[in-house]
Structure formats: C-alpha cells, structure tokens
PDB file of C-alpha atoms (C1' of nucleotides) in Angstrom:
ATOM      1  CA  UNK A   1      99.354 272.463  46.561  1.00 47.00           C
ATOM      2  CA  UNK A   2      97.576 274.604  45.744  1.00 49.00           C
ATOM      3  CA  UNK A   3      98.027 274.861  42.020  1.00 60.00           C
ATOM      4  CA  UNK A   4     100.052 271.828  40.516  1.00 59.00           C
ATOM      5  CA  UNK A   5     100.982 272.992  37.104  1.00 62.00           C
ATOM      6  CA  UNK A   6     102.700 276.013  39.462  1.00 65.00           C
ATOM      7  CA  UNK A   7     104.374 273.330  40.765  1.00 65.00           C
ATOM      8  CA  UNK A   8     105.246 271.451  37.728  1.00 65.00           C
ATOM      9  CA  UNK A   9     106.831 275.314  36.907  1.00 67.00           C
ATOM     10  CA  UNK A  10     108.425 275.146  40.377  1.00 67.00           C
ATOM     11  CA  UNK A  11     110.039 272.152  39.767  1.00 63.00           C
ATOM     12  CA  UNK A  12     111.217 272.342  36.784  1.00 62.00           C
ATOM     13  CA  UNK A  13     112.565 275.753  36.897  1.00 65.00           C
ATOM     14  CA  UNK A  14     114.513 273.975  40.203  1.00 59.00           C
ATOM     15  CA  UNK A  15     116.093 271.065  38.304  1.00 58.00           C
ATOM     16  CA  UNK A  16     117.439 273.496  36.098  1.00 56.00           C
ATOM     17  CA  UNK A  17     119.181 275.784  38.114  1.00 54.00           C
ATOM     18  CA  UNK A  18     120.359 272.106  39.601  1.00 51.00           C
ATOM     19  CA  UNK A  19     121.516 270.812  36.426  1.00 49.00           C
ATOM     20  CA  UNK A  20     123.197 274.357  35.940  1.00 46.00           C
ATOM     21  CA  UNK A  21     125.864 273.021  38.036  1.00 44.00           C
ATOM     22  CA  UNK A  22     124.523 273.436  41.654  1.00 46.00           C
ATOM     23  CA  UNK A  23     124.565 269.711  41.826  1.00 50.00           C
ATOM     24  CA  UNK A  24     121.808 266.937  42.162  1.00 57.00           C
ATOM     25  CA  UNK A  25     118.079 268.991  42.511  1.00 73.00           C
ATOM     26  CA  UNK A  26     116.279 267.947  45.713  1.00 76.00           C
ATOM     27  CA  UNK A  27     113.617 266.415  44.148  1.00 79.00           C
ATOM     28  CA  UNK A  28     115.883 264.087  42.409  1.00 80.00           C
ATOM     29  CA  UNK A  29     117.614 262.624  45.024  1.00 82.00           C
ATOM     30  CA  UNK A  30     113.989 262.088  46.990  1.00 84.00           C
ATOM     31  CA  UNK A  31     112.894 260.556  44.160  1.00 85.00           C
ATOM     32  CA  UNK A  32     116.316 257.903  43.861  1.00 84.00           C
ATOM     33  CA  UNK A  33     115.099 256.650  47.034  1.00 85.00           C
ATOM     34  CA  UNK A  34     111.230 257.004  46.069  1.00 83.00           C
ATOM     35  CA  UNK A  35     112.202 254.653  43.581  1.00 84.00           C
ATOM     36  CA  UNK A  36     114.693 252.622  44.630  1.00 87.00           C
ATOM     37  CA  UNK A  37     113.124 249.000  44.529  1.00 86.00           C
ATOM     38  CA  UNK A  38     113.560 248.671  48.564  1.00 91.00           C
ATOM     39  CA  UNK A  39     113.302 251.707  50.528  1.00 93.00           C
ATOM     40  CA  UNK A  40     109.566 253.041  50.650  1.00 91.00           C
ATOM     41  CA  UNK A  41     109.002 249.187  51.357  1.00 89.00           C
ATOM     42  CA  UNK A  42     110.881 249.204  54.296  1.00 92.00           C
ATOM     43  CA  UNK A  43     109.707 252.820  55.283  1.00 93.00           C
ATOM     44  CA  UNK A  44     106.280 251.458  55.059  1.00 90.00           C
ATOM     45  CA  UNK A  45     106.515 248.847  56.745  1.00 90.00           C
ATOM     46  CA  UNK A  46     108.287 250.979  59.837  1.00 93.00           C
ATOM     47  CA  UNK A  47     104.977 252.391  59.421  1.00 91.00           C
ATOM     48  CA  UNK A  48     103.301 250.087  60.960  1.00 87.00           C
ATOM     49  CA  UNK A  49     105.698 249.667  64.420  1.00 90.00           C
ATOM     50  CA  UNK A  50     109.506 249.306  65.039  1.00 93.00           C
ATOM     51  CA  UNK A  51     110.984 245.904  64.180  1.00 93.00           C
ATOM     52  CA  UNK A  52     114.324 244.155  64.341  1.00 92.00           C
ATOM     53  CA  UNK A  53     116.689 242.881  61.631  1.00 93.00           C
ATOM     54  CA  UNK A  54     115.166 239.671  61.237  1.00 91.00           C
ATOM     55  CA  UNK A  55     111.939 240.863  62.068  1.00 91.00           C
ATOM     56  CA  UNK A  56     111.863 242.892  58.919  1.00 92.00           C
ATOM     57  CA  UNK A  57     112.964 239.607  56.646  1.00 91.00           C
ATOM     58  CA  UNK A  58     110.800 238.108  57.222  1.00 89.00           C
ATOM     59  CA  UNK A  59     107.640 240.646  57.143  1.00 88.00           C
ATOM     60  CA  UNK A  60     109.756 241.343  53.299  1.00 87.00           C
ATOM     61  CA  UNK A  61     110.957 237.759  52.443  1.00 85.00           C
ATOM     62  CA  UNK A  62     112.030 238.616  48.732  1.00 87.00           C
ATOM     63  CA  UNK A  63     114.964 241.027  49.959  1.00 91.00           C
ATOM     64  CA  UNK A  64     117.969 239.547  50.578  1.00 92.00           C
ATOM     65  CA  UNK A  65     120.440 240.725  53.693  1.00 93.00           C
ATOM     66  CA  UNK A  66     122.753 242.252  51.967  1.00 93.00           C
ATOM     67  CA  UNK A  67     120.053 244.867  50.749  1.00 94.00           C
ATOM     68  CA  UNK A  68     118.080 245.057  54.068  1.00 95.00           C
ATOM     69  CA  UNK A  69     121.536 246.155  55.481  1.00 94.00           C
ATOM     70  CA  UNK A  70     122.193 248.336  52.984  1.00 94.00           C
ATOM     71  CA  UNK A  71     118.698 250.237  52.598  1.00 95.00           C
ATOM     72  CA  UNK A  72     118.445 250.161  56.669  1.00 95.00           C
ATOM     73  CA  UNK A  73     122.235 252.115  56.481  1.00 94.00           C
ATOM     74  CA  UNK A  74     121.036 253.706  53.881  1.00 94.00           C
ATOM     75  CA  UNK A  75     117.833 254.886  55.580  1.00 95.00           C
ATOM     76  CA  UNK A  76     119.621 255.737  59.002  1.00 95.00           C
ATOM     77  CA  UNK A  77     122.154 257.733  56.396  1.00 94.00           C
ATOM     78  CA  UNK A  78     118.931 260.115  55.668  1.00 94.00           C
ATOM     79  CA  UNK A  79     117.613 260.630  58.934  1.00 95.00           C
ATOM     80  CA  UNK A  80     114.200 258.814  57.562  1.00 96.00           C
ATOM     81  CA  UNK A  81     115.222 255.596  59.914  1.00 96.00           C
ATOM     82  CA  UNK A  82     117.061 255.448  63.523  1.00 95.00           C
ATOM     83  CA  UNK A  83     119.063 252.085  64.944  1.00 93.00           C
ATOM     84  CA  UNK A  84     118.777 251.092  68.596  1.00 92.00           C
ATOM     85  CA  UNK A  85     121.215 248.784  69.451  1.00 88.00           C
ATOM     86  CA  UNK A  86     120.099 246.467  73.202  1.00 85.00           C
ATOM     87  CA  UNK A  87     122.804 244.718  74.065  1.00 75.00           C
ATOM     88  CA  UNK A  88     120.840 242.019  75.444  1.00 72.00           C
ATOM     89  CA  UNK A  89     122.422 238.327  75.650  1.00 66.00           C
ATOM     90  CA  UNK A  90     121.974 237.951  71.414  1.00 72.00           C
ATOM     91  CA  UNK A  91     122.548 241.134  70.832  1.00 77.00           C
ATOM     92  CA  UNK A  92     118.583 242.893  69.838  1.00 86.00           C
ATOM     93  CA  UNK A  93     119.113 245.353  67.481  1.00 91.00           C
ATOM     94  CA  UNK A  94     114.948 247.567  66.828  1.00 94.00           C
ATOM     95  CA  UNK A  95     115.073 250.395  63.514  1.00 95.00           C
ATOM     96  CA  UNK A  96     112.211 253.047  63.845  1.00 95.00           C
ATOM     97  CA  UNK A  97     110.991 255.664  61.939  1.00 95.00           C
ATOM     98  CA  UNK A  98     112.552 259.291  62.779  1.00 96.00           C
ATOM     99  CA  UNK A  99     110.139 261.848  62.583  1.00 96.00           C
ATOM    100  CA  UNK A 100     111.087 262.612  59.373  1.00 96.00           C
ATOM    101  CA  UNK A 101     110.805 259.540  58.182  1.00 94.00           C
ATOM    102  CA  UNK A 102     107.482 259.418  59.552  1.00 94.00           C
ATOM    103  CA  UNK A 103     106.843 262.758  58.265  1.00 94.00           C
ATOM    104  CA  UNK A 104     107.001 261.202  54.410  1.00 93.00           C
ATOM    105  CA  UNK A 105     104.402 258.657  55.321  1.00 91.00           C
ATOM    106  CA  UNK A 106     101.529 261.817  54.134  1.00 90.00           C
ATOM    107  CA  UNK A 107     102.722 262.761  50.477  1.00 91.00           C
ATOM    108  CA  UNK A 108     104.101 258.780  49.581  1.00 89.00           C
ATOM    109  CA  UNK A 109     100.347 257.674  50.676  1.00 88.00           C
ATOM    110  CA  UNK A 110      99.201 259.839  47.903  1.00 90.00           C
ATOM    111  CA  UNK A 111     100.485 258.143  45.887  1.00 90.00           C
ATOM    112  CA  UNK A 112      99.430 254.788  46.548  1.00 87.00           C
ATOM    113  CA  UNK A 113      95.423 256.036  46.495  1.00 89.00           C
ATOM    114  CA  UNK A 114      97.055 257.895  43.063  1.00 92.00           C
ATOM    115  CA  UNK A 115      98.595 254.267  41.904  1.00 90.00           C
ATOM    116  CA  UNK A 116      95.487 251.884  43.358  1.00 88.00           C
ATOM    117  CA  UNK A 117      92.846 254.169  41.991  1.00 91.00           C
ATOM    118  CA  UNK A 118      94.767 254.846  39.191  1.00 93.00           C
ATOM    119  CA  UNK A 119      96.213 251.110  37.875  1.00 91.00           C
ATOM    120  CA  UNK A 120      92.970 249.676  36.248  1.00 92.00           C
ATOM    121  CA  UNK A 121      93.584 252.854  33.673  1.00 95.00           C
ATOM    122  CA  UNK A 122      96.875 252.366  33.140  1.00 94.00           C
ATOM    123  CA  UNK A 123      96.120 248.890  32.529  1.00 93.00           C
ATOM    124  CA  UNK A 124      93.173 249.277  30.390  1.00 95.00           C
ATOM    125  CA  UNK A 125      95.790 252.118  28.197  1.00 95.00           C
ATOM    126  CA  UNK A 126      98.642 248.782  28.219  1.00 93.00           C
ATOM    127  CA  UNK A 127      95.957 246.849  26.521  1.00 93.00           C
ATOM    128  CA  UNK A 128      94.701 249.610  23.816  1.00 93.00           C
ATOM    129  CA  UNK A 129      98.811 250.367  23.189  1.00 93.00           C
ATOM    130  CA  UNK A 130      99.810 246.840  22.574  1.00 90.00           C
ATOM    131  CA  UNK A 131      96.705 245.976  20.428  1.00 89.00           C
ATOM    132  CA  UNK A 132      97.411 248.313  17.910  1.00 79.00           C
ATOM    133  CA  UNK A 133     101.401 247.186  17.795  1.00 70.00           C
TER     134      UNK A 133
ATOM    135  CA  UNK B   1      94.656 260.382  53.810  1.00 47.00           C
ATOM    136  CA  UNK B   2      92.921 260.012  57.231  1.00 49.00           C
ATOM    137  CA  UNK B   3      95.231 257.831  58.613  1.00 59.00           C
ATOM    138  CA  UNK B   4      98.649 257.603  57.510  1.00 58.00           C
ATOM    139  CA  UNK B   5      99.861 253.971  59.091  1.00 61.00           C
ATOM    140  CA  UNK B   6      96.417 252.335  58.171  1.00 63.00           C
ATOM    141  CA  UNK B   7      97.257 253.605  54.614  1.00 63.00           C
ATOM    142  CA  UNK B   8     100.686 251.746  55.545  1.00 62.00           C
ATOM    143  CA  UNK B   9      99.186 248.644  56.279  1.00 64.00           C
ATOM    144  CA  UNK B  10      96.900 248.466  53.412  1.00 65.00           C
ATOM    145  CA  UNK B  11      99.909 248.681  51.701  1.00 61.00           C
ATOM    146  CA  UNK B  12     102.076 246.710  52.360  1.00 59.00           C
ATOM    147  CA  UNK B  13      98.357 243.845  52.935  1.00 63.00           C
ATOM    148  CA  UNK B  14      98.213 244.743  49.164  1.00 58.00           C
ATOM    149  CA  UNK B  15     101.948 244.496  48.564  1.00 56.00           C
ATOM    150  CA  UNK B  16     102.037 240.465  50.472  1.00 54.00           C
ATOM    151  CA  UNK B  17      99.535 239.604  47.909  1.00 53.00           C
ATOM    152  CA  UNK B  18     100.780 240.420  45.012  1.00 51.00           C
ATOM    153  CA  UNK B  19     103.731 238.745  46.288  1.00 48.00           C
ATOM    154  CA  UNK B  20     101.465 235.952  46.666  1.00 45.00           C
ATOM    155  CA  UNK B  21     101.564 235.426  42.943  1.00 44.00           C
ATOM    156  CA  UNK B  22      98.953 237.622  41.567  1.00 46.00           C
ATOM    157  CA  UNK B  23     101.576 239.540  39.551  1.00 50.00           C
ATOM    158  CA  UNK B  24     103.485 242.792  40.245  1.00 58.00           C
ATOM    159  CA  UNK B  25     101.759 245.155  43.061  1.00 74.00           C
ATOM    160  CA  UNK B  26     100.166 248.119  41.334  1.00 77.00           C
ATOM    161  CA  UNK B  27     101.865 250.482  44.285  1.00 80.00           C
ATOM    162  CA  UNK B  28     105.341 248.772  42.911  1.00 81.00           C
ATOM    163  CA  UNK B  29     104.836 249.432  39.021  1.00 83.00           C
ATOM    164  CA  UNK B  30     103.740 253.050  39.015  1.00 85.00           C
ATOM    165  CA  UNK B  31     106.768 253.455  42.069  1.00 86.00           C
ATOM    166  CA  UNK B  32     108.758 252.106  39.008  1.00 85.00           C
ATOM    167  CA  UNK B  33     108.192 254.836  36.870  1.00 86.00           C
ATOM    168  CA  UNK B  34     108.136 257.370  39.392  1.00 84.00           C
ATOM    169  CA  UNK B  35     111.592 256.701  39.763  1.00 84.00           C
ATOM    170  CA  UNK B  36     112.560 255.834  37.008  1.00 88.00           C
ATOM    171  CA  UNK B  37     115.081 258.592  35.577  1.00 87.00           C
ATOM    172  CA  UNK B  38     113.086 260.670  33.087  1.00 92.00           C
ATOM    173  CA  UNK B  39     109.382 259.565  33.325  1.00 93.00           C
ATOM    174  CA  UNK B  40     108.403 262.328  35.910  1.00 91.00           C
ATOM    175  CA  UNK B  41     110.786 264.846  34.899  1.00 90.00           C
ATOM    176  CA  UNK B  42     108.854 264.498  30.960  1.00 93.00           C
ATOM    177  CA  UNK B  43     105.575 264.720  33.299  1.00 93.00           C
ATOM    178  CA  UNK B  44     105.903 267.933  34.724  1.00 91.00           C
ATOM    179  CA  UNK B  45     107.907 269.013  31.569  1.00 91.00           C
ATOM    180  CA  UNK B  46     104.350 268.457  30.035  1.00 93.00           C
ATOM    181  CA  UNK B  47     102.466 269.779  32.487  1.00 92.00           C
ATOM    182  CA  UNK B  48     103.138 273.400  32.042  1.00 88.00           C
ATOM    183  CA  UNK B  49     102.296 272.856  28.408  1.00 91.00           C
ATOM    184  CA  UNK B  50     101.698 270.807  25.008  1.00 94.00           C
ATOM    185  CA  UNK B  51     105.646 269.939  23.510  1.00 94.00           C
ATOM    186  CA  UNK B  52     106.378 268.429  20.853  1.00 94.00           C
ATOM    187  CA  UNK B  53     109.953 266.374  20.712  1.00 95.00           C
ATOM    188  CA  UNK B  54     112.749 268.481  19.949  1.00 93.00           C
ATOM    189  CA  UNK B  55     111.009 271.351  21.678  1.00 93.00           C
ATOM    190  CA  UNK B  56     110.778 268.230  24.382  1.00 93.00           C
ATOM    191  CA  UNK B  57     115.155 266.963  23.964  1.00 92.00           C
ATOM    192  CA  UNK B  58     115.997 271.395  24.138  1.00 91.00           C
ATOM    193  CA  UNK B  59     114.158 271.601  27.424  1.00 89.00           C
ATOM    194  CA  UNK B  60     115.649 268.737  28.848  1.00 88.00           C
ATOM    195  CA  UNK B  61     118.860 268.742  27.123  1.00 86.00           C
ATOM    196  CA  UNK B  62     120.861 265.798  28.800  1.00 87.00           C
ATOM    197  CA  UNK B  63     118.402 262.908  28.235  1.00 92.00           C
ATOM    198  CA  UNK B  64     119.278 260.913  25.345  1.00 93.00           C
ATOM    199  CA  UNK B  65     117.205 260.976  22.101  1.00 94.00           C
ATOM    200  CA  UNK B  66     117.115 257.423  22.489  1.00 94.00           C
ATOM    201  CA  UNK B  67     115.564 257.403  26.249  1.00 95.00           C
ATOM    202  CA  UNK B  68     113.367 260.239  25.070  1.00 96.00           C
ATOM    203  CA  UNK B  69     111.993 258.674  22.314  1.00 95.00           C
ATOM    204  CA  UNK B  70     111.480 255.784  24.241  1.00 95.00           C
ATOM    205  CA  UNK B  71     110.544 257.312  28.164  1.00 96.00           C
ATOM    206  CA  UNK B  72     107.528 259.252  25.523  1.00 96.00           C
ATOM    207  CA  UNK B  73     106.493 255.550  24.259  1.00 95.00           C
ATOM    208  CA  UNK B  74     106.602 254.622  27.791  1.00 95.00           C
ATOM    209  CA  UNK B  75     104.021 257.512  28.671  1.00 96.00           C
ATOM    210  CA  UNK B  76     102.287 256.641  25.907  1.00 96.00           C
ATOM    211  CA  UNK B  77     101.534 252.950  26.155  1.00 94.00           C
ATOM    212  CA  UNK B  78     100.496 253.975  30.474  1.00 95.00           C
ATOM    213  CA  UNK B  79      98.015 256.200  29.151  1.00 96.00           C
ATOM    214  CA  UNK B  80      99.266 259.296  30.793  1.00 96.00           C
ATOM    215  CA  UNK B  81     100.246 261.244  27.699  1.00 96.00           C
ATOM    216  CA  UNK B  82      98.984 261.420  23.726  1.00 96.00           C
ATOM    217  CA  UNK B  83     100.453 261.629  20.605  1.00 95.00           C
ATOM    218  CA  UNK B  84      99.217 263.534  18.049  1.00 94.00           C
ATOM    219  CA  UNK B  85     101.253 263.496  14.512  1.00 91.00           C
ATOM    220  CA  UNK B  86     100.332 266.614  12.286  1.00 89.00           C
ATOM    221  CA  UNK B  87     101.049 266.389   8.476  1.00 79.00           C
ATOM    222  CA  UNK B  88     102.567 269.235   8.084  1.00 78.00           C
ATOM    223  CA  UNK B  89     105.628 269.774   6.015  1.00 71.00           C
ATOM    224  CA  UNK B  90     108.084 268.038   7.867  1.00 76.00           C
ATOM    225  CA  UNK B  91     105.754 266.281  10.109  1.00 81.00           C
ATOM    226  CA  UNK B  92     105.486 267.632  13.437  1.00 89.00           C
ATOM    227  CA  UNK B  93     104.343 265.150  16.610  1.00 94.00           C
ATOM    228  CA  UNK B  94     102.640 266.719  19.764  1.00 95.00           C
ATOM    229  CA  UNK B  95     103.380 265.350  23.130  1.00 96.00           C
ATOM    230  CA  UNK B  96     100.361 266.167  25.609  1.00 96.00           C
ATOM    231  CA  UNK B  97      99.662 265.104  29.050  1.00 96.00           C
ATOM    232  CA  UNK B  98      95.689 263.045  29.074  1.00 97.00           C
ATOM    233  CA  UNK B  99      93.751 263.877  31.547  1.00 96.00           C
ATOM    234  CA  UNK B 100      95.458 260.455  33.417  1.00 96.00           C
ATOM    235  CA  UNK B 101      98.469 262.059  33.529  1.00 95.00           C
ATOM    236  CA  UNK B 102      97.361 265.142  34.759  1.00 94.00           C
ATOM    237  CA  UNK B 103      95.841 263.776  37.895  1.00 94.00           C
ATOM    238  CA  UNK B 104      99.222 262.568  38.690  1.00 93.00           C
ATOM    239  CA  UNK B 105     100.837 265.984  38.984  1.00 91.00           C
ATOM    240  CA  UNK B 106      99.044 265.717  42.262  1.00 90.00           C
ATOM    241  CA  UNK B 107     100.313 263.712  44.488  1.00 91.00           C
ATOM    242  CA  UNK B 108     103.242 264.310  42.650  1.00 90.00           C
ATOM    243  CA  UNK B 109     103.311 267.438  43.371  1.00 89.00           C
ATOM    244  CA  UNK B 110     103.012 266.882  47.660  1.00 90.00           C
ATOM    245  CA  UNK B 111     106.020 264.684  47.210  1.00 89.00           C
ATOM    246  CA  UNK B 112     108.089 268.009  45.653  1.00 87.00           C
ATOM    247  CA  UNK B 113     107.087 269.792  48.736  1.00 89.00           C
ATOM    248  CA  UNK B 114     108.268 266.728  50.694  1.00 92.00           C
ATOM    249  CA  UNK B 115     111.169 266.986  49.369  1.00 90.00           C
ATOM    250  CA  UNK B 116     111.460 270.700  49.184  1.00 88.00           C
ATOM    251  CA  UNK B 117     110.586 270.789  52.670  1.00 91.00           C
ATOM    252  CA  UNK B 118     113.287 268.289  53.818  1.00 93.00           C
ATOM    253  CA  UNK B 119     116.295 268.249  51.864  1.00 90.00           C
ATOM    254  CA  UNK B 120     118.167 270.685  54.083  1.00 92.00           C
ATOM    255  CA  UNK B 121     116.828 267.917  57.456  1.00 94.00           C
ATOM    256  CA  UNK B 122     118.330 264.940  55.745  1.00 94.00           C
ATOM    257  CA  UNK B 123     121.378 266.639  54.026  1.00 92.00           C
ATOM    258  CA  UNK B 124     121.709 267.482  58.017  1.00 94.00           C
ATOM    259  CA  UNK B 125     120.734 264.371  58.554  1.00 94.00           C
ATOM    260  CA  UNK B 126     123.827 262.714  56.428  1.00 92.00           C
ATOM    261  CA  UNK B 127     126.601 264.655  57.833  1.00 92.00           C
ATOM    262  CA  UNK B 128     125.972 263.597  60.812  1.00 92.00           C
ATOM    263  CA  UNK B 129     126.148 260.541  59.763  1.00 91.00           C
ATOM    264  CA  UNK B 130     129.221 261.025  58.053  1.00 89.00           C
ATOM    265  CA  UNK B 131     130.479 262.183  60.597  1.00 88.00           C
ATOM    266  CA  UNK B 132     130.798 259.707  63.201  1.00 77.00           C
ATOM    267  CA  UNK B 133     131.821 257.111  60.257  1.00 68.00           C
TER     268      UNK B 133
ATOM    269  C1'  DG C   1     130.508 220.379  72.577  1.00 62.19           C
ATOM    270  C1'  DG C   2     127.724 221.122  68.652  1.00 62.19           C
ATOM    271  C1'  DT C   3     124.055 223.083  66.853  1.00 62.19           C
ATOM    272  C1'  DG C   4     121.111 227.314  66.030  1.00 62.19           C
ATOM    273  C1'  DA C   5     119.603 231.960  66.087  1.00 62.19           C
ATOM    274  C1'  DA C   6     120.511 237.061  65.774  1.00 62.19           C
ATOM    275  C1'  DG C   7     122.461 240.784  63.020  1.00 62.19           C
ATOM    276  C1'  DA C   8     125.893 241.421  59.288  1.00 62.19           C
ATOM    277  C1'  DT C   9     129.963 242.002  56.408  1.00 62.19           C
ATOM    278  C1'  DT C  10     132.655 239.914  51.723  1.00 62.19           C
ATOM    279  C1'  DA C  11     133.709 238.498  47.567  1.00 62.19           C
ATOM    280  C1'  DC C  12     131.806 236.971  42.790  1.00 62.19           C
ATOM    281  C1'  DC C  13     128.947 237.230  38.839  1.00 62.19           C
ATOM    282  C1'  DT C  14     124.906 238.617  36.906  1.00 62.19           C
ATOM    283  C1'  DT C  15     121.051 241.424  33.739  1.00 62.19           C
ATOM    284  C1'  DG C  16     119.998 245.562  32.655  1.00 62.19           C
ATOM    285  C1'  DA C  17     119.005 250.696  32.108  1.00 62.19           C
ATOM    286  C1'  DG C  18     121.243 254.170  29.612  1.00 62.19           C
ATOM    287  C1'  DG C  19     124.725 256.457  27.494  1.00 62.19           C
ATOM    288  C1'  DT C  20     127.225 257.474  22.323  1.00 62.19           C
ATOM    289  C1'  DA C  21     127.038 257.890  17.698  1.00 62.19           C
ATOM    290  C1'  DA C  22     125.785 256.714  13.757  1.00 62.19           C
ATOM    291  C1'  DG C  23     121.625 256.327  10.471  1.00 62.19           C
ATOM    292  C1'  DT C  24     117.281 257.819   7.626  1.00 62.19           C
ATOM    293  C1'  DG C  25     113.679 259.788   4.976  1.00 62.19           C
ATOM    294  C1'  DC C  26     111.805 264.016   3.757  1.00 62.19           C
ATOM    295  C1'  DA C  27     111.614 269.632   2.996  1.00 62.19           C
ATOM    296  C1'  DT C  28     112.937 274.070   3.603  1.00 62.19           C
ATOM    297  C1'  DG C  29     116.681 277.645   2.662  1.00 62.19           C
ATOM    298  C1'  DC C  30     121.032 279.541   1.089  1.00 62.19           C
TER     299       DC C  30
ATOM    300  C1'  DG D   1     123.384 271.081  -4.818  1.00 62.19           C
ATOM    301  C1'  DC D   2     124.677 271.963   0.681  1.00 62.19           C
ATOM    302  C1'  DA D   3     123.950 271.497   5.005  1.00 62.19           C
ATOM    303  C1'  DT D   4     120.019 271.764   8.555  1.00 62.19           C
ATOM    304  C1'  DG D   5     115.797 270.633  11.553  1.00 62.19           C
ATOM    305  C1'  DC D   6     112.332 266.879  12.183  1.00 62.19           C
ATOM    306  C1'  DA D   7     111.672 262.870  14.656  1.00 62.19           C
ATOM    307  C1'  DC D   8     113.531 258.323  14.937  1.00 62.19           C
ATOM    308  C1'  DT D   9     116.335 253.717  15.017  1.00 62.19           C
ATOM    309  C1'  DT D  10     119.662 251.158  16.078  1.00 62.19           C
ATOM    310  C1'  DA D  11     124.310 248.807  16.989  1.00 62.19           C
ATOM    311  C1'  DC D  12     127.087 248.931  20.494  1.00 62.19           C
ATOM    312  C1'  DC D  13     128.969 249.678  24.937  1.00 62.19           C
ATOM    313  C1'  DT D  14     129.690 250.758  29.997  1.00 62.19           C
ATOM    314  C1'  DC D  15     128.572 250.455  34.276  1.00 62.19           C
ATOM    315  C1'  DA D  16     126.448 250.028  38.819  1.00 62.19           C
ATOM    316  C1'  DA D  17     122.161 248.061  41.061  1.00 62.19           C
ATOM    317  C1'  DG D  18     121.264 244.069  43.108  1.00 62.19           C
ATOM    318  C1'  DG D  19     121.318 238.859  43.911  1.00 62.19           C
ATOM    319  C1'  DT D  20     123.634 234.385  46.021  1.00 62.19           C
ATOM    320  C1'  DA D  21     126.415 232.129  48.424  1.00 62.19           C
ATOM    321  C1'  DA D  22     130.110 231.837  52.246  1.00 62.19           C
ATOM    322  C1'  DT D  23     131.779 233.728  56.297  1.00 62.19           C
ATOM    323  C1'  DC D  24     132.132 236.175  61.503  1.00 62.19           C
ATOM    324  C1'  DT D  25     131.144 236.653  66.413  1.00 62.19           C
ATOM    325  C1'  DT D  26     128.368 235.723  70.173  1.00 62.19           C
ATOM    326  C1'  DC D  27     125.544 233.680  73.232  1.00 62.19           C
ATOM    327  C1'  DA D  28     121.897 229.845  75.090  1.00 62.19           C
ATOM    328  C1'  DC D  29     120.217 225.417  74.874  1.00 62.19           C
ATOM    329  C1'  DC D  30     120.527 220.830  75.414  1.00 62.19           C
TER     330       DC D  30
END
DNA sequence: GGTGAAGATTACCTTGAGGTAAGTGCATGC
DNA sequence: GCATGCACTTACCTCAAGGTAATCTTCACC
C-alpha cells in the first residue's frame, strides 16, 4: 500500500470492468466471504490452531450445525481451509487453514485493528447523528 | 500487525466477551458495513473525490436510488461520510469522506490487494473442488 | 441392547435486504 | 406550458440467507 487513493481508483476501474459483463469482480467475490456472518469468525478461530467439527461448534456456540457445515464447505471450496478425515473409531475430522487461508489473516488483521481503533469514534458519530434526528 | 495469530486471539477474545452480553462486538459491527453490498463501493468511489448525489448514481449505475440514499445515510451516521447542502437554484448536495472515512481506505486497501492477488488461487481451488464433486 | 458422541444432511419456515416503480417540489431551458 | 434534472421518499414485492428441528450411521461404553 503506497497510495490509498490510487488503490481506490484501481478498485473502481476493476469494478466497472467487471460490471461491464466479465462476471463478478474479484473484490466483490472476496468481500462476500468477509462480510459473511460466519466465514471470517471460523477463519480466525482456525488461526489459533487446527480444530475438529464439534470443537469448532463449542468455540463458536451460536452457529447452527447447518451453518457450520455449510460455511466450512464453502471455505474448503475456496481453498482457505482443508479437511482431514482420520478413520478412528468414531471417525474424526480435522479442519485446518491452508497457506492461502493463513495469508488472509494479515490483511484481515489490519481491518480488525482499524475496527477496534475506530469504534469509539463511530459510536460517538452515531450518538450525535441520532441526537439531531 | 506484528503477529497474525496473536491478533486472531485478541479477536476471538473480544468476540467471546461481546457474545457474553456486552452487545455486538466492534469487529462484527464494522464487518457488517464492509460486507454490505454498497457501503464500501461508495466509500471507494468517494475516495476518488467529493461527489453529488446524481453524480454518485451515474458512477455506480446499478445501485437503486433507494439504496443510494439509505447507504449514504448510514455512512453519514457512522461518521464516515459528511453531507454538505448548497442552496443553489436546484439545491445540490455534496458528499465527502470524513477523516475517519479516509482512514478506512488504508486497511481496506490491503484487503483489495489480497483479493486481487489471491483470486486466481481461489478460482483454481473452486475448480478442483467442483471437479471432485 | 440402550445411550451417547461424532459429523453431518434434510425439510421447513421466517425475516429482512434490496429491487421496482411511482410520486414530490422546485427551477431552468425549449 | 411541457419536459427535464436534482435529491429524495414511499409503498410494495421478492428471494435467498440462515434458523430450528428431526434424522442418519457407526462405534464405544455400561
């Protein structure tokens, strides 16, 4: 990142090009996952170490089994997570971040830092805005 | 960003704390905007310079008027965008990024770079995955 | 031989984000 | 005097994301 505005322009350009019929743009594509209610939470949970299905379910209790399966499947499809089946007595399945998955943690971490650093100002802005209304 | 895994742990910790009744976590909160279909596109469009309502509508033709108004209103509420009314003959309204809005461009830019750099590997992974199915 | 855990899949249902379309008030241009 | 542009607002409708809950298979334990 040298120049934020420059990056913005490249982004807009790619976006427009994509809208022009080439299919969905890569940024939009990735953003859908980022914005997804569970994807990033699972990626970050797996960033702490490999986990089994029910282990994930215990660490993220408010996800339904259906969404856990589905989100894991999507992440696997995108090559961010790999699935390893061990045929132990009750077959156990382990999920891991792939190198690609690990590489997402870095840019995503910047966003987390921004979020944590900006939340007070955002909340203050909301309060002001709502006070006027 | 010194250590990605460390950041991940802080994230998980905050998330869990938030789930524990403090309200929605700041990261989730910010992510909702990031993941929003239009918010980031508008922020990036405004990163190229201040724009008026219909100017934005022309640059982002596939957004509906309703969503443009609504998204702009939300961004304004969060203090990312400011609204300036000039009472010219047909009243014109200009939208600008606030300093807070500008600061988002940096971490977001990292994500854009990651997206553009990773899309080929993601698409390859999807192809492989779908081939097996 | 009944119970429980592991790792799912499936059917059904609700909610809300976002699209479409039309209307509003005002002013300039044709 | 009709149309057009600006900046919205409102009503209505649709579709898909995601929740709930039931079900499945296999094995170990008591």
